[in-house]
mmCIF file of C-alpha atoms in Angstrom:
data_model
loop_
_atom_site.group_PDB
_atom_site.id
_atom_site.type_symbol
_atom_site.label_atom_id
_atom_site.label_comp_id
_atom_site.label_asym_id
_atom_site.label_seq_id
_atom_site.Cartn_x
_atom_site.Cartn_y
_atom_site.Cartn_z
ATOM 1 C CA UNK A 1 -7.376 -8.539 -7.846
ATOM 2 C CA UNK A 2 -7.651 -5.127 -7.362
ATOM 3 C CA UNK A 3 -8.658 -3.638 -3.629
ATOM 4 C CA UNK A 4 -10.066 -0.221 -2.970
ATOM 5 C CA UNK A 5 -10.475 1.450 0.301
ATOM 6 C CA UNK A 6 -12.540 4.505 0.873
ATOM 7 C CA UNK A 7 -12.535 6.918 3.760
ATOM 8 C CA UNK A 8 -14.637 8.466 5.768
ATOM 9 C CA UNK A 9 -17.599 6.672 5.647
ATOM 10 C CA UNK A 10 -19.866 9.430 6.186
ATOM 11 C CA UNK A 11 -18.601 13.156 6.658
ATOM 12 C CA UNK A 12 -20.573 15.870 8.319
ATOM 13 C CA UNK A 13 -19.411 19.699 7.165
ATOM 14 C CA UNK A 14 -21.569 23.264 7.015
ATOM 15 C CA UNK A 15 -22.708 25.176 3.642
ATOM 16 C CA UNK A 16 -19.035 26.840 2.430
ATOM 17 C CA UNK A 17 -16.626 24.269 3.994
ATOM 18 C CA UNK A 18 -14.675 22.036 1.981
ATOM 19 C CA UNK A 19 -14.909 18.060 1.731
ATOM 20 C CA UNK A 20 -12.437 15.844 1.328
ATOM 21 C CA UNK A 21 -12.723 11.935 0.486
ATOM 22 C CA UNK A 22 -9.857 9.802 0.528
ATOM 23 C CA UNK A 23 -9.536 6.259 -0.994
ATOM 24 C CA UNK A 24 -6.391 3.687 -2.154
ATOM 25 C CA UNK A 25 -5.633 0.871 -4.571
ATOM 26 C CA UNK A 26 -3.763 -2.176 -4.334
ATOM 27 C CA UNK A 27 -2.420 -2.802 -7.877
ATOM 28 C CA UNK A 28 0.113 -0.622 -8.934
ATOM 29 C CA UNK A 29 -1.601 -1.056 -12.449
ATOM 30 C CA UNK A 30 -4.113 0.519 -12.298
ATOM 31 C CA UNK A 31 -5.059 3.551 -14.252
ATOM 32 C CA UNK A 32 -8.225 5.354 -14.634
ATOM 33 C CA UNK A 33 -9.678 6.257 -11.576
ATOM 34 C CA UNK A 34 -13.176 7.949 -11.552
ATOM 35 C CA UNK A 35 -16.027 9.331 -8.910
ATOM 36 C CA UNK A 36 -19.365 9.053 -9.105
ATOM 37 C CA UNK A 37 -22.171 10.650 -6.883
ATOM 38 C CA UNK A 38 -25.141 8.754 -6.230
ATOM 39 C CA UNK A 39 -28.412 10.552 -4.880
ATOM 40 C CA UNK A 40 -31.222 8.649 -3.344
ATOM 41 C CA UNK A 41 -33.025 6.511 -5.749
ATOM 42 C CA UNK A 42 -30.892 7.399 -8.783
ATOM 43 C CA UNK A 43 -27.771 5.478 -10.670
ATOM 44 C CA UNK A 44 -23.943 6.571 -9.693
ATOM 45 C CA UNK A 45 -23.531 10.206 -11.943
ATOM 46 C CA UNK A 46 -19.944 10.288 -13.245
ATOM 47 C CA UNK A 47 -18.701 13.797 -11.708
ATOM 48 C CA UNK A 48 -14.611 13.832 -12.182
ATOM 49 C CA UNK A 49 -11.972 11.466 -13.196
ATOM 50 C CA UNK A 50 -8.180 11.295 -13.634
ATOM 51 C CA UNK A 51 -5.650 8.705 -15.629
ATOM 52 C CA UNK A 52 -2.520 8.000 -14.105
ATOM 53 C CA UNK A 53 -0.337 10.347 -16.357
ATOM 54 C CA UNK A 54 -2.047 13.657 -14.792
ATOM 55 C CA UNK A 55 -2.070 14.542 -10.984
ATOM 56 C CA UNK A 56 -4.421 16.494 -10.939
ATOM 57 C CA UNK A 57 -7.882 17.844 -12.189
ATOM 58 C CA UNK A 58 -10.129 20.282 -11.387
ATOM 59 C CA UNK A 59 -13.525 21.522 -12.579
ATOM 60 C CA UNK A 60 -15.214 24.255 -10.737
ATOM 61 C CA UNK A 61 -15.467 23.413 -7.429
ATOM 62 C CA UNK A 62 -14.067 19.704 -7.589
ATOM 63 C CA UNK A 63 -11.098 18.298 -8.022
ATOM 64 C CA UNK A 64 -8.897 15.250 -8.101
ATOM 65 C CA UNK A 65 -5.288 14.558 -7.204
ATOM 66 C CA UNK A 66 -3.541 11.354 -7.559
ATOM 67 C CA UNK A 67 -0.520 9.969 -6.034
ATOM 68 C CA UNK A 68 0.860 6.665 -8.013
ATOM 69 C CA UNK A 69 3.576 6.281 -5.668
ATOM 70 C CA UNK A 70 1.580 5.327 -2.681
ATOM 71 C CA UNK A 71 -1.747 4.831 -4.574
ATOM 72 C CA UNK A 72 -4.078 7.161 -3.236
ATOM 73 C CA UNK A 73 -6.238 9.563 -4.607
ATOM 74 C CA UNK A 74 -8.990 12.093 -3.236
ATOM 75 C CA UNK A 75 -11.607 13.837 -3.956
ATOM 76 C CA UNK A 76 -11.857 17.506 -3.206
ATOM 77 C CA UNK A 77 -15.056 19.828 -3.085
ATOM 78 C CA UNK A 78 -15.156 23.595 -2.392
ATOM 79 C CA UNK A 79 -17.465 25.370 -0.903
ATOM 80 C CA UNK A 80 -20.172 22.869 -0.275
ATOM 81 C CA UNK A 81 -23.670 23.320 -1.007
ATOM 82 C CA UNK A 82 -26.611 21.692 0.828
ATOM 83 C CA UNK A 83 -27.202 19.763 -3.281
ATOM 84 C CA UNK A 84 -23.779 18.224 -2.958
ATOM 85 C CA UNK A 85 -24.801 15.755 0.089
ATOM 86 C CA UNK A 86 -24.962 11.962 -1.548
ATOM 87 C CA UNK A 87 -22.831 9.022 -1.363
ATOM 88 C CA UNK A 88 -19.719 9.432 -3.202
ATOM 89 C CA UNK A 89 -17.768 6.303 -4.498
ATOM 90 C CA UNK A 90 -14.378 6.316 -5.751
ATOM 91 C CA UNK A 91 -13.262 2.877 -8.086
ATOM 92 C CA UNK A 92 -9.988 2.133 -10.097
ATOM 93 C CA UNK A 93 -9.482 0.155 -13.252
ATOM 94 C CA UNK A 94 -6.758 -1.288 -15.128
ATOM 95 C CA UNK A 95 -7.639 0.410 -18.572
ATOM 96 C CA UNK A 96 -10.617 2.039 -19.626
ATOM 97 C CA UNK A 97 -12.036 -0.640 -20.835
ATOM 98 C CA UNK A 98 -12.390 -2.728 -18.164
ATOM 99 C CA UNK A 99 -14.285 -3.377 -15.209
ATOM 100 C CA UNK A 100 -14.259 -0.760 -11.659
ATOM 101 C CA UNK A 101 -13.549 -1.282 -8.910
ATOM 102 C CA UNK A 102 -15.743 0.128 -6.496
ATOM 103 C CA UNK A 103 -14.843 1.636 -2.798
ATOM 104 C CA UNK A 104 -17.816 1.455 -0.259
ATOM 105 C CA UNK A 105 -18.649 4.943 -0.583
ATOM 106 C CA UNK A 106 -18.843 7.967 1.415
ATOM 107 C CA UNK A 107 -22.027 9.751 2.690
ATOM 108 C CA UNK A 108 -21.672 13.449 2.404
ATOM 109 C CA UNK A 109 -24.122 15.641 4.019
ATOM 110 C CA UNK A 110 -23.805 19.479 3.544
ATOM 111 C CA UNK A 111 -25.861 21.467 6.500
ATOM 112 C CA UNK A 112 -27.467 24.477 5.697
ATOM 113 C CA UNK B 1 -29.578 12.741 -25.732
ATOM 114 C CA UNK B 2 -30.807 9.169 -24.359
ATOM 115 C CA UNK B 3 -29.046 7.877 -21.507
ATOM 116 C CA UNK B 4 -28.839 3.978 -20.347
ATOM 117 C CA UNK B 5 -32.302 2.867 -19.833
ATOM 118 C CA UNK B 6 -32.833 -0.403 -17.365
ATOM 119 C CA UNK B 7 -36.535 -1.752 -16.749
ATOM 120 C CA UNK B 8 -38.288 -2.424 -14.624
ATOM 121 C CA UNK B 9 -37.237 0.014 -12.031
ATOM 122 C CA UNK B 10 -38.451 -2.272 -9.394
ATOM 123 C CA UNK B 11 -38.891 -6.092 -9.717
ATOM 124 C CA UNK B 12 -40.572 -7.924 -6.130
ATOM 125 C CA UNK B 13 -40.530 -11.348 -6.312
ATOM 126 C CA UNK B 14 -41.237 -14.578 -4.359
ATOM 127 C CA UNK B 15 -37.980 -17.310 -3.337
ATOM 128 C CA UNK B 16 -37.219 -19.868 -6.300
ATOM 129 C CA UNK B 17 -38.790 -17.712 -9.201
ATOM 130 C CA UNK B 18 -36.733 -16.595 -12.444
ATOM 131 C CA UNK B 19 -36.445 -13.047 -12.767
ATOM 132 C CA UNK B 20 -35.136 -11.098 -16.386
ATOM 133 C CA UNK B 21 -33.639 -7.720 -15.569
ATOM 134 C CA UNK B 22 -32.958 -5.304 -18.851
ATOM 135 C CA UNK B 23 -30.650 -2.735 -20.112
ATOM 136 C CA UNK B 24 -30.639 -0.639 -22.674
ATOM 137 C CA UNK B 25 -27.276 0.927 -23.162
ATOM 138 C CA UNK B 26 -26.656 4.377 -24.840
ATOM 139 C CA UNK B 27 -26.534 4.324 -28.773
ATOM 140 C CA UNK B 28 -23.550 3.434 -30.447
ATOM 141 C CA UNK B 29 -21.851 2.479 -27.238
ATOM 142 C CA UNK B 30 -20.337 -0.688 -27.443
ATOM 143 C CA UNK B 31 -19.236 -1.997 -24.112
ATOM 144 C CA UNK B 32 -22.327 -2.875 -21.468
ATOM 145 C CA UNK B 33 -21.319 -3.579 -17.578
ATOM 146 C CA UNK B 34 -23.826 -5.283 -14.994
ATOM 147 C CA UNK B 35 -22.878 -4.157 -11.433
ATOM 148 C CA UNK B 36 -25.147 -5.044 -8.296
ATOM 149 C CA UNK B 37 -25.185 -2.925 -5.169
ATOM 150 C CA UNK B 38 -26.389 -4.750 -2.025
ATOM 151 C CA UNK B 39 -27.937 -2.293 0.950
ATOM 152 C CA UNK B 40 -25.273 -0.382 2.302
ATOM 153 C CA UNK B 41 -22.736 -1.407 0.512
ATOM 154 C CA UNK B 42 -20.431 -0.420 -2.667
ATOM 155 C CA UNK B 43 -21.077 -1.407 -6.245
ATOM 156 C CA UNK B 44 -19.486 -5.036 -7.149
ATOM 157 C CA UNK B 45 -18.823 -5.983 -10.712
ATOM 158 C CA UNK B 46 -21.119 -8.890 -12.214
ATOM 159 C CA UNK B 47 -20.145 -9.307 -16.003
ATOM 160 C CA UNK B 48 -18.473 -7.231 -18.797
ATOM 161 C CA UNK B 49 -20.193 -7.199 -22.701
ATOM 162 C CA UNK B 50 -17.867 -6.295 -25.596
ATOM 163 C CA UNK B 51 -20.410 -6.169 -28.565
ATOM 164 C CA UNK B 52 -22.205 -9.499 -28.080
ATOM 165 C CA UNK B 53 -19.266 -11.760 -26.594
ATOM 166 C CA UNK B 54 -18.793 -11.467 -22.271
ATOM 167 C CA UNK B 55 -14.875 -11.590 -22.349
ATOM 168 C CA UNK B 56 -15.455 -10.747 -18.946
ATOM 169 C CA UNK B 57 -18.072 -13.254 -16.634
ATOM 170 C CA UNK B 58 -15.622 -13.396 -13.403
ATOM 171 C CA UNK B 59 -18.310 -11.598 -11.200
ATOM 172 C CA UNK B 60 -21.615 -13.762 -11.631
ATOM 173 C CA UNK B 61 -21.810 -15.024 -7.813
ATOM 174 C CA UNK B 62 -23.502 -18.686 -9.045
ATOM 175 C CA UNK B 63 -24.957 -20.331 -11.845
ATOM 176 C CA UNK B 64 -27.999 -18.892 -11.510
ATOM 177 C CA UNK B 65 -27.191 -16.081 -13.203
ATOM 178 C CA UNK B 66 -26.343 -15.407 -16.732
ATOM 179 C CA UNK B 67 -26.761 -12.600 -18.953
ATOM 180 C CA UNK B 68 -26.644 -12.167 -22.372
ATOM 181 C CA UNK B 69 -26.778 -9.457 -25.405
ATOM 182 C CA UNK B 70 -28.092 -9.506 -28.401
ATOM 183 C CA UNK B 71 -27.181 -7.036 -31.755
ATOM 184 C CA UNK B 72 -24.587 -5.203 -29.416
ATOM 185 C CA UNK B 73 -27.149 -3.040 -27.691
ATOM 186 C CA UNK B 74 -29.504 -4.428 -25.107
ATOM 187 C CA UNK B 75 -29.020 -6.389 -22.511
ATOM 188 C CA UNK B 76 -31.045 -9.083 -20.127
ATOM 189 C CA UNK B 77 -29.749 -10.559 -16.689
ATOM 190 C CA UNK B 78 -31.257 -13.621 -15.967
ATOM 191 C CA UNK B 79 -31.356 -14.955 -11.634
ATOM 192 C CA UNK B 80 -32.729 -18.372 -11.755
ATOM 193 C CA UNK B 81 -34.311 -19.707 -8.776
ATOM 194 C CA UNK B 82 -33.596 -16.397 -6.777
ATOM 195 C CA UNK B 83 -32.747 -16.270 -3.489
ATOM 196 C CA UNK B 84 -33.209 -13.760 -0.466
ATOM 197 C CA UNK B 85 -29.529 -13.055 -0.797
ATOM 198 C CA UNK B 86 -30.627 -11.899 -4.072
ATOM 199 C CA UNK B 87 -32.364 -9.060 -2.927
ATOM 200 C CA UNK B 88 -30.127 -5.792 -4.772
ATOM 201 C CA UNK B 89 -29.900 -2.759 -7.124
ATOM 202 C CA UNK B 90 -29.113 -4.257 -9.907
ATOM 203 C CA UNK B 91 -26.903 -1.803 -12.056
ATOM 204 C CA UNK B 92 -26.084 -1.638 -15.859
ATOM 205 C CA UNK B 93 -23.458 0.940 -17.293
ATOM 206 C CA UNK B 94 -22.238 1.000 -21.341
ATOM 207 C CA UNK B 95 -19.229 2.842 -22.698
ATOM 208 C CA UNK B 96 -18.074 4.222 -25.932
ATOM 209 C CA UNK B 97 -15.318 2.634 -27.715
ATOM 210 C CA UNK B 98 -11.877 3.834 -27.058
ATOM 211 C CA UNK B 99 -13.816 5.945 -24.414
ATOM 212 C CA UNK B 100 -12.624 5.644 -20.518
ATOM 213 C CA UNK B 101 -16.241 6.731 -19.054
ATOM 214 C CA UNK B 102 -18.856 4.664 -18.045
ATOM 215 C CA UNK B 103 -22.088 5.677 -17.045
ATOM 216 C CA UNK B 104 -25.019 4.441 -15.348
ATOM 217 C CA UNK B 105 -28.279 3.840 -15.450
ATOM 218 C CA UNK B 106 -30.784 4.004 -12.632
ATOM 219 C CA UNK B 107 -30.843 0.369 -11.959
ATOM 220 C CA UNK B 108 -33.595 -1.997 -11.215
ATOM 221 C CA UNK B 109 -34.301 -2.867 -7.315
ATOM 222 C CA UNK B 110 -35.271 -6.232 -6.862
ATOM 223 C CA UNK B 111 -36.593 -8.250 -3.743
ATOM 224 C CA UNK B 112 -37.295 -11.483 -2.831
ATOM 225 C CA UNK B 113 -39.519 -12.040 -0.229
#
Protein backbone atom coordinates (compact mmCIF):
# COMPACT_ATOMS: atom_id res chain seq x y z
CA UNK A 1 0.00 0.00 0.00
CA UNK A 2 0.74 3.37 -0.16
CA UNK A 3 3.75 4.95 2.21
CA UNK A 4 4.13 8.58 3.10
CA UNK A 5 7.03 10.21 4.71
CA UNK A 6 6.98 13.63 6.19
CA UNK A 7 9.83 15.90 7.12
CA UNK A 8 10.83 17.83 9.59
CA UNK A 9 9.12 16.75 12.41
CA UNK A 10 8.91 19.94 14.10
CA UNK A 11 10.39 23.27 12.55
CA UNK A 12 11.30 26.31 14.54
CA UNK A 13 11.32 29.81 12.28
CA UNK A 14 10.66 33.77 13.40
CA UNK A 15 7.43 35.98 12.41
CA UNK A 16 8.27 36.81 8.37
CA UNK A 17 10.42 33.72 7.52
CA UNK A 18 9.26 31.16 5.30
CA UNK A 19 8.41 27.34 6.12
CA UNK A 20 8.91 24.64 4.21
CA UNK A 21 7.53 20.92 4.78
CA UNK A 22 8.61 18.20 2.74
CA UNK A 23 6.95 14.71 2.39
CA UNK A 24 7.05 11.53 -0.39
CA UNK A 25 4.91 8.68 -1.67
CA UNK A 26 5.58 5.29 -2.60
CA UNK A 27 3.01 4.47 -5.33
CA UNK A 28 3.53 6.05 -8.42
CA UNK A 29 -0.40 6.11 -8.55
CA UNK A 30 -1.22 8.21 -6.61
CA UNK A 31 -2.97 11.42 -7.29
CA UNK A 32 -4.53 13.90 -5.09
CA UNK A 33 -2.40 15.03 -2.55
CA UNK A 34 -3.77 17.46 0.15
CA UNK A 35 -2.58 19.38 3.60
CA UNK A 36 -4.33 19.87 6.43
CA UNK A 37 -3.46 22.00 9.60
CA UNK A 38 -4.51 20.80 12.82
CA UNK A 39 -4.59 23.25 15.94
CA UNK A 40 -4.79 21.99 19.44
CA UNK A 41 -8.01 20.38 20.23
CA UNK A 42 -9.58 20.85 16.78
CA UNK A 43 -10.05 18.32 13.56
CA UNK A 44 -7.28 18.50 10.54
CA UNK A 45 -8.59 22.01 8.43
CA UNK A 46 -8.07 21.31 4.71
CA UNK A 47 -5.69 24.41 3.73
CA UNK A 48 -4.21 23.53 -0.01
CA UNK A 49 -4.20 20.66 -2.32
CA UNK A 50 -2.86 19.65 -5.76
CA UNK A 51 -3.78 16.61 -8.40
CA UNK A 52 -1.09 15.18 -10.23
CA UNK A 53 -1.75 17.04 -13.61
CA UNK A 54 -0.74 20.60 -12.01
CA UNK A 55 2.71 21.37 -10.33
CA UNK A 56 1.92 23.80 -8.66
CA UNK A 57 -0.59 25.93 -6.53
CA UNK A 58 -0.61 28.78 -4.67
CA UNK A 59 -3.06 30.79 -2.56
CA UNK A 60 -1.86 33.78 -0.73
CA UNK A 61 0.82 32.93 1.22
CA UNK A 62 0.84 29.01 0.63
CA UNK A 63 1.64 26.98 -1.86
CA UNK A 64 2.19 23.52 -3.23
CA UNK A 65 4.55 22.01 -5.77
CA UNK A 66 4.62 18.50 -6.84
CA UNK A 67 7.17 16.43 -8.45
CA UNK A 68 5.64 12.96 -9.97
CA UNK A 69 8.90 11.91 -11.11
CA UNK A 70 10.48 11.35 -7.79
CA UNK A 71 7.22 11.66 -5.74
CA UNK A 72 7.62 14.42 -3.54
CA UNK A 73 5.74 17.29 -2.78
CA UNK A 74 6.00 20.33 -0.23
CA UNK A 75 4.39 22.64 1.34
CA UNK A 76 5.42 26.25 1.24
CA UNK A 77 4.35 29.23 3.61
CA UNK A 78 5.41 32.90 3.33
CA UNK A 79 5.88 35.11 5.70
CA UNK A 80 4.86 33.27 8.78
CA UNK A 81 2.66 34.51 11.35
CA UNK A 82 2.70 33.54 15.06
CA UNK A 83 -1.43 31.91 13.96
CA UNK A 84 0.23 29.63 11.46
CA UNK A 85 2.11 27.37 14.25
CA UNK A 86 0.10 23.76 14.31
CA UNK A 87 0.86 20.41 13.11
CA UNK A 88 0.74 20.16 9.49
CA UNK A 89 0.09 16.71 7.77
CA UNK A 90 0.56 15.99 4.26
CA UNK A 91 -1.43 12.45 2.82
CA UNK A 92 -1.78 11.04 -0.81
CA UNK A 93 -4.58 9.09 -2.39
CA UNK A 94 -5.16 7.12 -5.36
CA UNK A 95 -8.36 9.06 -6.56
CA UNK A 96 -10.45 11.35 -4.81
CA UNK A 97 -12.51 9.09 -3.68
CA UNK A 98 -10.61 7.07 -1.71
CA UNK A 99 -8.97 6.78 1.45
CA UNK A 100 -5.50 9.23 2.64
CA UNK A 101 -2.83 8.49 3.44
CA UNK A 102 -1.54 10.29 6.22
CA UNK A 103 2.32 11.46 6.94
CA UNK A 104 3.15 11.88 10.74
CA UNK A 105 2.94 15.47 10.65
CA UNK A 106 5.00 18.41 11.21
CA UNK A 107 4.89 20.83 14.23
CA UNK A 108 5.28 24.36 13.10
CA UNK A 109 5.86 27.00 15.57
CA UNK A 110 6.09 30.68 14.36
CA UNK A 111 8.00 33.00 17.17
CA UNK A 112 6.95 36.32 17.60
CA UNK B 1 -23.15 26.21 6.56
CA UNK B 2 -22.98 22.97 8.93
CA UNK B 3 -19.83 21.24 9.02
CA UNK B 4 -19.23 17.36 10.12
CA UNK B 5 -20.52 17.05 13.55
CA UNK B 6 -19.03 13.92 15.79
CA UNK B 7 -20.37 13.42 19.51
CA UNK B 8 -19.40 13.10 22.16
CA UNK B 9 -16.32 15.17 22.04
CA UNK B 10 -14.86 13.15 24.77
CA UNK B 11 -15.85 9.53 25.70
CA UNK B 12 -13.72 8.03 29.20
CA UNK B 13 -14.30 4.69 29.71
CA UNK B 14 -13.34 1.65 31.85
CA UNK B 15 -11.30 -1.77 30.05
CA UNK B 16 -13.88 -4.35 28.45
CA UNK B 17 -16.87 -1.82 28.02
CA UNK B 18 -18.62 -1.11 24.49
CA UNK B 19 -18.31 2.29 23.43
CA UNK B 20 -20.63 3.99 20.22
CA UNK B 21 -18.78 6.92 18.70
CA UNK B 22 -21.03 9.21 16.09
CA UNK B 23 -20.74 11.23 13.03
CA UNK B 24 -22.70 13.33 11.41
CA UNK B 25 -21.38 14.11 8.00
CA UNK B 26 -22.11 17.38 6.02
CA UNK B 27 -25.52 17.41 4.05
CA UNK B 28 -25.73 15.91 0.85
CA UNK B 29 -22.25 14.51 1.10
CA UNK B 30 -22.15 11.09 0.29
CA UNK B 31 -18.89 9.48 1.19
CA UNK B 32 -18.11 9.25 5.27
CA UNK B 33 -14.32 8.23 6.39
CA UNK B 34 -13.43 7.07 10.10
CA UNK B 35 -9.72 7.86 10.78
CA UNK B 36 -8.13 7.42 14.39
CA UNK B 37 -5.13 9.41 15.53
CA UNK B 38 -3.16 7.82 18.40
CA UNK B 39 -0.94 10.48 20.70
CA UNK B 40 1.73 11.70 18.70
CA UNK B 41 1.19 10.18 15.86
CA UNK B 42 -0.41 10.71 12.18
CA UNK B 43 -3.98 9.99 11.20
CA UNK B 44 -4.51 6.12 10.08
CA UNK B 45 -7.46 5.15 7.98
CA UNK B 46 -10.22 2.87 9.77
CA UNK B 47 -13.15 2.35 7.20
CA UNK B 48 -14.56 4.07 4.04
CA UNK B 49 -18.77 4.59 3.65
CA UNK B 50 -20.12 5.03 0.10
CA UNK B 51 -23.88 5.80 0.84
CA UNK B 52 -24.72 2.95 3.23
CA UNK B 53 -22.36 0.04 1.83
CA UNK B 54 -18.31 0.11 3.44
CA UNK B 55 -16.59 -0.89 0.06
CA UNK B 56 -13.76 -0.03 2.03
CA UNK B 57 -13.26 -1.95 5.85
CA UNK B 58 -9.31 -2.72 5.32
CA UNK B 59 -8.38 -0.43 8.35
CA UNK B 60 -10.57 -1.78 11.38
CA UNK B 61 -7.47 -3.07 13.61
CA UNK B 62 -9.81 -6.22 15.15
CA UNK B 63 -13.16 -7.42 15.36
CA UNK B 64 -14.08 -5.34 17.87
CA UNK B 65 -14.82 -2.74 15.84
CA UNK B 66 -17.44 -2.18 13.30
CA UNK B 67 -19.22 0.71 12.08
CA UNK B 68 -22.11 1.20 10.26
CA UNK B 69 -24.48 3.95 8.42
CA UNK B 70 -27.72 4.28 8.13
CA UNK B 71 -29.92 6.57 5.28
CA UNK B 72 -26.43 7.71 3.84
CA UNK B 73 -25.81 10.34 6.46
CA UNK B 74 -24.81 9.45 9.97
CA UNK B 75 -22.57 7.36 11.16
CA UNK B 76 -21.76 5.13 14.54
CA UNK B 77 -18.34 3.31 15.35
CA UNK B 78 -18.80 0.65 17.56
CA UNK B 79 -15.22 -0.74 19.96
CA UNK B 80 -16.40 -3.76 21.71
CA UNK B 81 -14.69 -4.78 24.75
CA UNK B 82 -12.18 -1.78 24.47
CA UNK B 83 -8.88 -1.93 25.29
CA UNK B 84 -6.11 0.54 26.67
CA UNK B 85 -4.62 0.40 23.22
CA UNK B 86 -7.85 1.86 22.39
CA UNK B 87 -7.27 4.99 23.90
CA UNK B 88 -7.43 7.72 20.49
CA UNK B 89 -8.99 10.68 18.61
CA UNK B 90 -11.27 9.12 16.88
CA UNK B 91 -11.82 11.07 13.50
CA UNK B 92 -14.75 11.15 10.95
CA UNK B 93 -14.46 13.11 7.53
CA UNK B 94 -17.45 13.00 4.53
CA UNK B 95 -17.01 14.15 0.96
CA UNK B 96 -19.14 15.32 -1.84
CA UNK B 97 -19.64 13.20 -4.76
CA UNK B 98 -17.32 13.58 -7.62
CA UNK B 99 -15.62 16.00 -5.08
CA UNK B 100 -11.69 15.34 -4.19
CA UNK B 101 -11.93 17.17 -0.58
CA UNK B 102 -12.52 15.72 2.53
CA UNK B 103 -13.00 17.41 5.59
CA UNK B 104 -13.02 16.82 9.15
CA UNK B 105 -14.69 16.97 12.01
CA UNK B 106 -13.35 17.62 15.48
CA UNK B 107 -13.26 14.07 16.52
CA UNK B 108 -14.19 12.37 19.68
CA UNK B 109 -11.20 11.58 22.31
CA UNK B 110 -11.69 8.50 23.99
CA UNK B 111 -9.83 6.75 26.99
CA UNK B 112 -9.78 3.74 28.63
CA UNK B 113 -8.59 3.63 31.88
Amino acid sequence: GENVEQHPSTLSVQEGDSAVIKCTYSDSASNYFPWYKQELGKGPQLIIDIRSNVGEKKDQRIAVTLNKTAKHFSLHITETQPEDSAVYFCAASLSGYSTLTFGKGTMLLVSP
Amino acid sequence: GAGVSQSPSNKVTEKGKDVELRCDPISGHTALYWYRQSLGQGLEFLIYFQGNSAPDKSGLPSDRFSAERTGGSVSTLTIQRTQQEDSAVYLCASSSEGVYEQYFGPGTRLTVT
